[in-house]
Amino acid sequence: MPRLKITYKMAIILATMSFGPMLAGGITGLIPFQDTDVQRARQDISRHLATSCSVHVSSKDPAGLQKVCRSALIDSPDLKSIQIVRYDGLVIYSSPDHARHWNLPVDSPSNINQLRIPLNRGEKVWAEIEIAFAPVSSTFSPAMVKWLLMLLLGFGLNFGSFSFFLSRALSVLDPKSAVPKRVRNTLDTIVGGVVILDSGGKILLVNESFAKSVSRSTEDLVAQSLSELPWRSENQEEWPWEYAIREHMQRTAVKVHLSVEGGNELSFVVNATPVLDGEERVTGALISFEDITVMEEQRKTLMQAMHELEYSREQIRRQNDVLHELASRDGLTGALNRRALYERIDAIWPDRNKEDRGLITIMMDVDHFKKLNDQHGHAAGDSVLKGLVKTVSKLVENKGTLARYGGEEFCVIMDSATPEEGVALAEVVRAGIQQHLADPYRVTASLGVSCSLFGAPNISAQLEQADLALYAAKHGGRNAVRCWSPQLAQDAIDAEQKKAVKLSAIEIEEHPISYHAVVTLNAALSHRLPKIASHSHRVAEMSVALARGLMPVGKLYALEIAAMLHDIGFIGVPDANTHLVQYDRENHRGSSCDLRIEVGLEICKAAFNSQDLVDIVRFQNVPFSGNDAMSGESIPIGSRIIAIANAYDEWTSELAVQPCSHEEALERLRHQAGKLFDPELIERFAESPLGWRPAGMMGDTGMTDKQAIMIGYQLERVIHSFDSRNPIVLKNRLQTLQEIAKAIDMPMIACLIQELASEADRKAVADWESLLPMLQDLIDLCLTIQRAYLRTVNCESGVPTNS
């Protein structure tokens, strides 16, 4: 809405002051209106009537008095009624309808329609005449209209004259007149706001930019105190222009905010400089305003976004804490899970040994837990596990940390303790479980103890030691505590070897290669000759890579195991000869090698009922040029493949006195082509990738011994079912293998098995040859994770691997 100039405001005020009293007097009656004709006529009638009545009252002529009143009513149509009342209230005369026309209260004064006139007899009021006229209309009379017109005309003339006078006077007094127009124009061209103040802080001059920012005119701002505008500042006690005027010093880069119409707020950066005269006295100040409203809004938006981001980060942190807690706890029992256990151990492991104290690991397993599940149901088994955690947590509180390792197996760790203290705590736990979980299922547990002082190179090896002790406790009658020792480890190996020999003698359906025996023999070789064990794994990988497409899938698994155990005979070679690992291929001799093969053949015959595997091991060192028994392609292809892979690894690995490069090894193989090695296989080997291992499959598989054994066992059964073209048996065994794959979290194998089973259902048995590539991929994946498992076992046992 446009604002009035100060000139017009002052003119209105002065004109109002001039005619205000006249208007008030007219309204209140202090200044009467000019007499009208009606008023004069009624005054004449009333005066004449009063005079006549006074005469008759003085002469005491009541009849004449009444005659005068009736004559007045007849002669004056405007006169409606008359009543004469004596001072004592006696009505001397009254018109017939006087009560209808007279309604003036007793104490009210006379008006134009109703009058009271006193009648005197002598010097005393003797009576009072009440005269009622016809009512006059309440609209403005012409006299009143005339009076108001004159009032308005006078007000207008005063307003005009005052406006003219003030405009001339203020033009002389206008501060802008002291500033040349060119200077004002220059200020108006400045983008930012500029204000010039006098020494009292009042505005002398503003440019258009500042006036536009505050939605005011320049004329309206002049002579107003700048501090009176609705400013706001976060931490400013004194405005910068006030400081500049008071301290005679410049004040710069001060941020202030100004409230404007619409509830909005503008932000400025203010610079104030004092203006001095010739005598260095402050005459005012020059203030510049840089509008930073957009920047301030952006800053606020950014701060809000940062606040929300910080809040989100805090929420995420809290959620992560919750998720970490959930991820660190076993969902059933509430104990720490395996991942959290390893995190605790990793933090302790670098400083685990302190003089005679070290890190204690106690492996614990519930006795006959599977039987309890089968007889009483999984709900009972879950209840037992929860009760066990509750009991053991109280027993090891402030002494150790309890975690669920998997299934019914638990682990307790103690930091900075002696082996004796670890065994003592394990015995307390065993006795506590037996006592507190006796009802209703008579639960007991077996425990195995190990300590970092025993020399385990890593935590996996130490846990394996504790697991071996647990195994010994179970086989010793259960509900017992055993502590690991080197003799205990050797006893376990011997027991497994005896068990493997015993199992191999039992004829079972399809005579599968027992992977349990493979694991046991591999562990024995790793314990005795770790470098030879690592060499055997590398030979197995290269042999499988070279044999793909050359051997039926049913033979590939036998080749894998034969290559892995081709040097198993070294465990029977006397200690004095175990360093003779090289074989003089050029001269086809080597007593240590002959003894190795003989012992290896006996072990393989005893452990496995597989003629293919035995033949591969038996003829692995027969030169391609032949001997008295066979030569060339009459030598089993598995033996020819292992011969090439074995020689290559012996020349390029730590087994050689001076290992050679890949190119040098290939040159040596080609030099012996046709003599010691199959020439076609050498070229195929040179073109194939070495050490076939899919990405992501060679890490920690997280398998147990039982699962690794079951994979090998079920794979052999799947291969046999495929070769025998039995669709029902194949489907069942694929399903069993798929369940194992899901249990060890191997979705690749599970998906491949699903695809293979679906294709086998869709195709006729006669068309199963088209499934060979898919079956080959399945075999490769299974063999790879088994090699990874064996490599992990070796690593945990401190066996170096060159994978």
PDB file of C-alpha atoms in Angstrom, residues 535-726:
ATOM      1  CA  HIS A 535      53.619 -80.401  -3.203  1.00  0.00           C
ATOM      2  CA  SER A 536      50.964 -83.158  -3.456  1.00  0.00           C
ATOM      3  CA  HIS A 537      48.128 -80.615  -3.406  1.00  0.00           C
ATOM      4  CA  ARG A 538      49.706 -78.630  -6.213  1.00  0.00           C
ATOM      5  CA  VAL A 539      50.205 -81.783  -8.277  1.00  0.00           C
ATOM      6  CA  ALA A 540      46.534 -82.700  -7.729  1.00  0.00           C
ATOM      7  CA  GLU A 541      45.359 -79.281  -8.958  1.00  0.00           C
ATOM      8  CA  MET A 542      47.514 -79.394 -12.084  1.00  0.00           C
ATOM      9  CA  SER A 543      46.534 -82.988 -12.815  1.00  0.00           C
ATOM     10  CA  VAL A 544      42.812 -82.210 -12.683  1.00  0.00           C
ATOM     11  CA  ALA A 545      43.285 -79.179 -14.939  1.00  0.00           C
ATOM     12  CA  LEU A 546      45.246 -81.274 -17.471  1.00  0.00           C
ATOM     13  CA  ALA A 547      42.853 -84.258 -17.390  1.00  0.00           C
ATOM     14  CA  ARG A 548      39.655 -82.340 -18.092  1.00  0.00           C
ATOM     15  CA  GLY A 549      38.205 -83.613 -21.349  1.00  0.00           C
ATOM     16  CA  LEU A 550      40.635 -86.539 -21.521  1.00  0.00           C
ATOM     17  CA  MET A 551      39.172 -88.789 -18.833  1.00  0.00           C
ATOM     18  CA  PRO A 552      35.568 -89.800 -18.035  1.00  0.00           C
ATOM     19  CA  VAL A 553      34.054 -87.986 -15.092  1.00  0.00           C
ATOM     20  CA  GLY A 554      33.970 -91.218 -13.143  1.00  0.00           C
ATOM     21  CA  LYS A 555      37.773 -91.509 -13.417  1.00  0.00           C
ATOM     22  CA  LEU A 556      38.528 -87.848 -12.629  1.00  0.00           C
ATOM     23  CA  TYR A 557      37.844 -88.226  -8.919  1.00  0.00           C
ATOM     24  CA  ALA A 558      40.191 -91.230  -8.674  1.00  0.00           C
ATOM     25  CA  LEU A 559      42.898 -89.149 -10.427  1.00  0.00           C
ATOM     26  CA  GLU A 560      42.382 -86.302  -7.948  1.00  0.00           C
ATOM     27  CA  ILE A 561      42.871 -88.598  -4.946  1.00  0.00           C
ATOM     28  CA  ALA A 562      45.769 -90.475  -6.553  1.00  0.00           C
ATOM     29  CA  ALA A 563      47.606 -87.232  -7.278  1.00  0.00           C
ATOM     30  CA  MET A 564      46.942 -86.003  -3.741  1.00  0.00           C
ATOM     31  CA  LEU A 565      48.363 -89.253  -2.290  1.00  0.00           C
ATOM     32  CA  HIS A 566      51.022 -90.079  -4.883  1.00  0.00           C
ATOM     33  CA  ASP A 567      53.761 -89.382  -2.272  1.00  0.00           C
ATOM     34  CA  ILE A 568      51.895 -90.894   0.717  1.00  0.00           C
ATOM     35  CA  GLY A 569      54.522 -93.611   0.890  1.00  0.00           C
ATOM     36  CA  PHE A 570      56.953 -91.144   2.485  1.00  0.00           C
ATOM     37  CA  ILE A 571      55.197 -91.604   5.845  1.00  0.00           C
ATOM     38  CA  GLY A 572      56.658 -95.125   5.864  1.00  0.00           C
ATOM     39  CA  VAL A 573      60.187 -94.106   4.832  1.00  0.00           C
ATOM     40  CA  PRO A 574      62.692 -94.003   7.732  1.00  0.00           C
ATOM     41  CA  ASP A 575      63.508 -90.543   9.033  1.00  0.00           C
ATOM     42  CA  ALA A 576      67.095 -90.746   7.776  1.00  0.00           C
ATOM     43  CA  ASN A 577      65.885 -91.016   4.141  1.00  0.00           C
ATOM     44  CA  THR A 578      63.024 -88.529   4.109  1.00  0.00           C
ATOM     45  CA  HIS A 579      65.320 -85.848   2.734  1.00  0.00           C
ATOM     46  CA  LEU A 580      65.829 -87.899  -0.459  1.00  0.00           C
ATOM     47  CA  VAL A 581      62.743 -86.567  -2.190  1.00  0.00           C
ATOM     48  CA  GLN A 582      64.293 -86.218  -5.628  1.00  0.00           C
ATOM     49  CA  TYR A 583      63.970 -88.975  -8.188  1.00  0.00           C
ATOM     50  CA  ASP A 584      66.608 -89.508 -10.856  1.00  0.00           C
ATOM     51  CA  ARG A 585      64.213 -89.738 -13.812  1.00  0.00           C
ATOM     52  CA  GLU A 586      66.953 -89.686 -16.416  1.00  0.00           C
ATOM     53  CA  ASN A 587      68.484 -92.913 -15.026  1.00  0.00           C
ATOM     54  CA  HIS A 588      65.188 -94.369 -13.699  1.00  0.00           C
ATOM     55  CA  ARG A 589      66.552 -95.053 -10.246  1.00  0.00           C
ATOM     56  CA  GLY A 590      66.249 -93.882  -6.666  1.00  0.00           C
ATOM     57  CA  SER A 591      66.033 -96.174  -3.668  1.00  0.00           C
ATOM     58  CA  SER A 592      64.038 -93.688  -1.636  1.00  0.00           C
ATOM     59  CA  CYS A 593      61.598 -93.328  -4.493  1.00  0.00           C
ATOM     60  CA  ASP A 594      61.187 -97.098  -4.899  1.00  0.00           C
ATOM     61  CA  LEU A 595      60.519 -97.450  -1.186  1.00  0.00           C
ATOM     62  CA  ARG A 596      58.075 -94.527  -1.297  1.00  0.00           C
ATOM     63  CA  ILE A 597      56.042 -96.143  -4.099  1.00  0.00           C
ATOM     64  CA  GLU A 598      55.996 -99.553  -2.437  1.00  0.00           C
ATOM     65  CA  VAL A 599      54.813 -98.133   0.885  1.00  0.00           C
ATOM     66  CA  GLY A 600      52.316 -95.864  -0.881  1.00  0.00           C
ATOM     67  CA  LEU A 601      50.871 -98.796  -2.822  1.00  0.00           C
ATOM     68  CA  GLU A 602      50.359-100.767   0.365  1.00  0.00           C
ATOM     69  CA  ILE A 603      48.637 -97.821   2.057  1.00  0.00           C
ATOM     70  CA  CYS A 604      46.358 -97.171  -0.942  1.00  0.00           C
ATOM     71  CA  LYS A 605      45.448-100.834  -1.245  1.00  0.00           C
ATOM     72  CA  ALA A 606      44.601-100.966   2.450  1.00  0.00           C
ATOM     73  CA  ALA A 607      42.683 -97.678   2.578  1.00  0.00           C
ATOM     74  CA  PHE A 608      40.790 -97.748  -0.739  1.00  0.00           C
ATOM     75  CA  ASN A 609      39.068-100.409  -2.760  1.00  0.00           C
ATOM     76  CA  SER A 610      39.764 -98.650  -6.075  1.00  0.00           C
ATOM     77  CA  GLN A 611      41.898-100.400  -8.658  1.00  0.00           C
ATOM     78  CA  ASP A 612      42.048 -97.263 -10.822  1.00  0.00           C
ATOM     79  CA  LEU A 613      43.591 -95.266  -7.972  1.00  0.00           C
ATOM     80  CA  VAL A 614      46.090 -98.043  -7.156  1.00  0.00           C
ATOM     81  CA  ASP A 615      47.178 -98.389 -10.816  1.00  0.00           C
ATOM     82  CA  ILE A 616      47.745 -94.630 -11.169  1.00  0.00           C
ATOM     83  CA  VAL A 617      49.981 -94.595  -8.073  1.00  0.00           C
ATOM     84  CA  ARG A 618      51.809 -97.792  -9.124  1.00  0.00           C
ATOM     85  CA  PHE A 619      52.779 -96.629 -12.628  1.00  0.00           C
ATOM     86  CA  GLN A 620      53.351 -92.912 -11.973  1.00  0.00           C
ATOM     87  CA  ASN A 621      57.138 -93.228 -12.488  1.00  0.00           C
ATOM     88  CA  VAL A 622      57.161 -95.572 -15.490  1.00  0.00           C
ATOM     89  CA  PRO A 623      58.921 -93.666 -18.330  1.00  0.00           C
ATOM     90  CA  PHE A 624      56.924 -93.069 -21.512  1.00  0.00           C
ATOM     91  CA  SER A 625      59.570 -94.963 -23.517  1.00  0.00           C
ATOM     92  CA  GLY A 626      58.618 -98.006 -21.453  1.00  0.00           C
ATOM     93  CA  ASN A 627      60.050-100.806 -19.371  1.00  0.00           C
ATOM     94  CA  ASP A 628      59.693-104.534 -19.406  1.00  0.00           C
ATOM     95  CA  ALA A 629      55.994-104.350 -18.427  1.00  0.00           C
ATOM     96  CA  MET A 630      54.512-101.501 -20.484  1.00  0.00           C
ATOM     97  CA  SER A 631      55.281 -98.366 -22.463  1.00  0.00           C
ATOM     98  CA  GLY A 632      53.663 -95.441 -24.280  1.00  0.00           C
ATOM     99  CA  GLU A 633      49.897 -95.240 -24.220  1.00  0.00           C
ATOM    100  CA  SER A 634      49.607 -98.559 -22.428  1.00  0.00           C
ATOM    101  CA  ILE A 635      50.618 -96.679 -19.307  1.00  0.00           C
ATOM    102  CA  PRO A 636      47.460 -95.417 -17.546  1.00  0.00           C
ATOM    103  CA  ILE A 637      46.745 -91.854 -18.635  1.00  0.00           C
ATOM    104  CA  GLY A 638      46.377 -90.804 -14.987  1.00  0.00           C
ATOM    105  CA  SER A 639      49.956 -92.003 -14.323  1.00  0.00           C
ATOM    106  CA  ARG A 640      51.275 -90.089 -17.369  1.00  0.00           C
ATOM    107  CA  ILE A 641      49.478 -86.918 -16.234  1.00  0.00           C
ATOM    108  CA  ILE A 642      50.790 -87.141 -12.646  1.00  0.00           C
ATOM    109  CA  ALA A 643      54.327 -87.739 -13.957  1.00  0.00           C
ATOM    110  CA  ILE A 644      54.265 -84.406 -15.849  1.00  0.00           C
ATOM    111  CA  ALA A 645      52.642 -82.405 -13.006  1.00  0.00           C
ATOM    112  CA  ASN A 646      54.956 -83.992 -10.424  1.00  0.00           C
ATOM    113  CA  ALA A 647      58.114 -83.204 -12.385  1.00  0.00           C
ATOM    114  CA  TYR A 648      57.028 -79.632 -13.129  1.00  0.00           C
ATOM    115  CA  ASP A 649      56.348 -78.870  -9.455  1.00  0.00           C
ATOM    116  CA  GLU A 650      59.582 -80.521  -8.294  1.00  0.00           C
ATOM    117  CA  TRP A 651      61.572 -78.286 -10.667  1.00  0.00           C
ATOM    118  CA  THR A 652      59.747 -74.996  -9.879  1.00  0.00           C
ATOM    119  CA  SER A 653      59.006 -75.262  -6.127  1.00  0.00           C
ATOM    120  CA  GLU A 654      60.993 -75.266  -2.884  1.00  0.00           C
ATOM    121  CA  LEU A 655      61.689 -78.987  -3.397  1.00  0.00           C
ATOM    122  CA  ALA A 656      64.375 -78.112  -5.942  1.00  0.00           C
ATOM    123  CA  VAL A 657      67.833 -77.016  -4.803  1.00  0.00           C
ATOM    124  CA  GLN A 658      67.669 -74.241  -7.410  1.00  0.00           C
ATOM    125  CA  PRO A 659      64.042 -73.767  -8.560  1.00  0.00           C
ATOM    126  CA  CYS A 660      63.678 -72.864 -12.233  1.00  0.00           C
ATOM    127  CA  SER A 661      61.180 -70.646 -14.023  1.00  0.00           C
ATOM    128  CA  HIS A 662      57.996 -71.735 -15.784  1.00  0.00           C
ATOM    129  CA  GLU A 663      59.618 -71.465 -19.236  1.00  0.00           C
ATOM    130  CA  GLU A 664      62.683 -73.432 -18.119  1.00  0.00           C
ATOM    131  CA  ALA A 665      60.503 -76.196 -16.672  1.00  0.00           C
ATOM    132  CA  LEU A 666      58.522 -76.473 -19.936  1.00  0.00           C
ATOM    133  CA  GLU A 667      61.805 -76.666 -21.862  1.00  0.00           C
ATOM    134  CA  ARG A 668      63.015 -79.506 -19.642  1.00  0.00           C
ATOM    135  CA  LEU A 669      59.703 -81.348 -20.135  1.00  0.00           C
ATOM    136  CA  ARG A 670      59.933 -80.982 -23.916  1.00  0.00           C
ATOM    137  CA  HIS A 671      63.551 -82.173 -23.784  1.00  0.00           C
ATOM    138  CA  GLN A 672      62.326 -85.430 -22.220  1.00  0.00           C
ATOM    139  CA  ALA A 673      59.259 -85.747 -24.481  1.00  0.00           C
ATOM    140  CA  GLY A 674      58.961 -89.310 -25.798  1.00  0.00           C
ATOM    141  CA  LYS A 675      61.460 -90.546 -23.244  1.00  0.00           C
ATOM    142  CA  LEU A 676      60.030 -89.867 -19.831  1.00  0.00           C
ATOM    143  CA  PHE A 677      56.833 -88.011 -20.684  1.00  0.00           C
ATOM    144  CA  ASP A 678      53.941 -88.175 -23.147  1.00  0.00           C
ATOM    145  CA  PRO A 679      54.680 -85.521 -25.868  1.00  0.00           C
ATOM    146  CA  GLU A 680      50.989 -84.724 -26.514  1.00  0.00           C
ATOM    147  CA  LEU A 681      50.272 -84.262 -22.820  1.00  0.00           C
ATOM    148  CA  ILE A 682      53.307 -81.952 -22.497  1.00  0.00           C
ATOM    149  CA  GLU A 683      51.941 -79.598 -25.164  1.00  0.00           C
ATOM    150  CA  ARG A 684      48.480 -79.734 -23.650  1.00  0.00           C
ATOM    151  CA  PHE A 685      50.014 -78.940 -20.272  1.00  0.00           C
ATOM    152  CA  ALA A 686      51.908 -75.982 -21.753  1.00  0.00           C
ATOM    153  CA  GLU A 687      48.679 -74.515 -23.139  1.00  0.00           C
ATOM    154  CA  SER A 688      46.488 -75.113 -20.048  1.00  0.00           C
ATOM    155  CA  PRO A 689      46.238 -72.720 -17.058  1.00  0.00           C
ATOM    156  CA  LEU A 690      48.204 -73.955 -14.069  1.00  0.00           C
ATOM    157  CA  GLY A 691      46.694 -74.279 -10.637  1.00  0.00           C
ATOM    158  CA  TRP A 692      43.010 -74.272 -11.695  1.00  0.00           C
ATOM    159  CA  ARG A 693      41.113 -72.560  -8.851  1.00  0.00           C
ATOM    160  CA  PRO A 694      37.893 -70.523  -9.321  1.00  0.00           C
ATOM    161  CA  ALA A 695      37.906 -67.132  -7.583  1.00  0.00           C
ATOM    162  CA  GLY A 696      36.398 -67.109  -4.137  1.00  0.00           C
ATOM    163  CA  MET A 697      36.599 -70.907  -3.670  1.00  0.00           C
ATOM    164  CA  MET A 698      40.039 -71.160  -2.071  1.00  0.00           C
ATOM    165  CA  GLY A 699      39.417 -69.319   1.190  1.00  0.00           C
ATOM    166  CA  ASP A 700      38.182 -70.701   4.483  1.00  0.00           C
ATOM    167  CA  THR A 701      35.340 -73.053   3.551  1.00  0.00           C
ATOM    168  CA  GLY A 702      33.992 -73.196   7.103  1.00  0.00           C
ATOM    169  CA  MET A 703      33.560 -76.993   6.743  1.00  0.00           C
ATOM    170  CA  THR A 704      33.927 -79.640   9.392  1.00  0.00           C
ATOM    171  CA  ASP A 705      35.693 -82.939   8.868  1.00  0.00           C
ATOM    172  CA  LYS A 706      32.350 -84.681   8.591  1.00  0.00           C
ATOM    173  CA  GLN A 707      31.071 -82.333   5.906  1.00  0.00           C
ATOM    174  CA  ALA A 708      34.262 -82.590   3.832  1.00  0.00           C
ATOM    175  CA  ILE A 709      34.085 -86.372   4.031  1.00  0.00           C
ATOM    176  CA  MET A 710      30.407 -86.406   3.099  1.00  0.00           C
ATOM    177  CA  ILE A 711      31.037 -84.245   0.027  1.00  0.00           C
ATOM    178  CA  GLY A 712      33.628 -86.702  -1.249  1.00  0.00           C
ATOM    179  CA  TYR A 713      31.443 -89.676  -0.410  1.00  0.00           C
ATOM    180  CA  GLN A 714      28.302 -88.288  -2.020  1.00  0.00           C
ATOM    181  CA  LEU A 715      30.200 -87.064  -5.098  1.00  0.00           C
ATOM    182  CA  GLU A 716      31.529 -90.580  -5.717  1.00  0.00           C
ATOM    183  CA  ARG A 717      27.974 -91.954  -5.357  1.00  0.00           C
ATOM    184  CA  VAL A 718      26.600 -89.322  -7.781  1.00  0.00           C
ATOM    185  CA  ILE A 719      29.244 -90.271 -10.367  1.00  0.00           C
ATOM    186  CA  HIS A 720      28.433 -93.969  -9.964  1.00  0.00           C
ATOM    187  CA  SER A 721      24.673 -93.292 -10.331  1.00  0.00           C
ATOM    188  CA  PHE A 722      25.335 -91.275 -13.494  1.00  0.00           C
ATOM    189  CA  ASP A 723      27.499 -94.031 -15.002  1.00  0.00           C
ATOM    190  CA  SER A 724      24.866 -96.662 -14.119  1.00  0.00           C
ATOM    191  CA  ARG A 725      22.114 -94.513 -15.720  1.00  0.00           C
ATOM    192  CA  ASN A 726      19.832 -94.816 -12.691  1.00  0.00           C
TER     193      ASN A 726
END
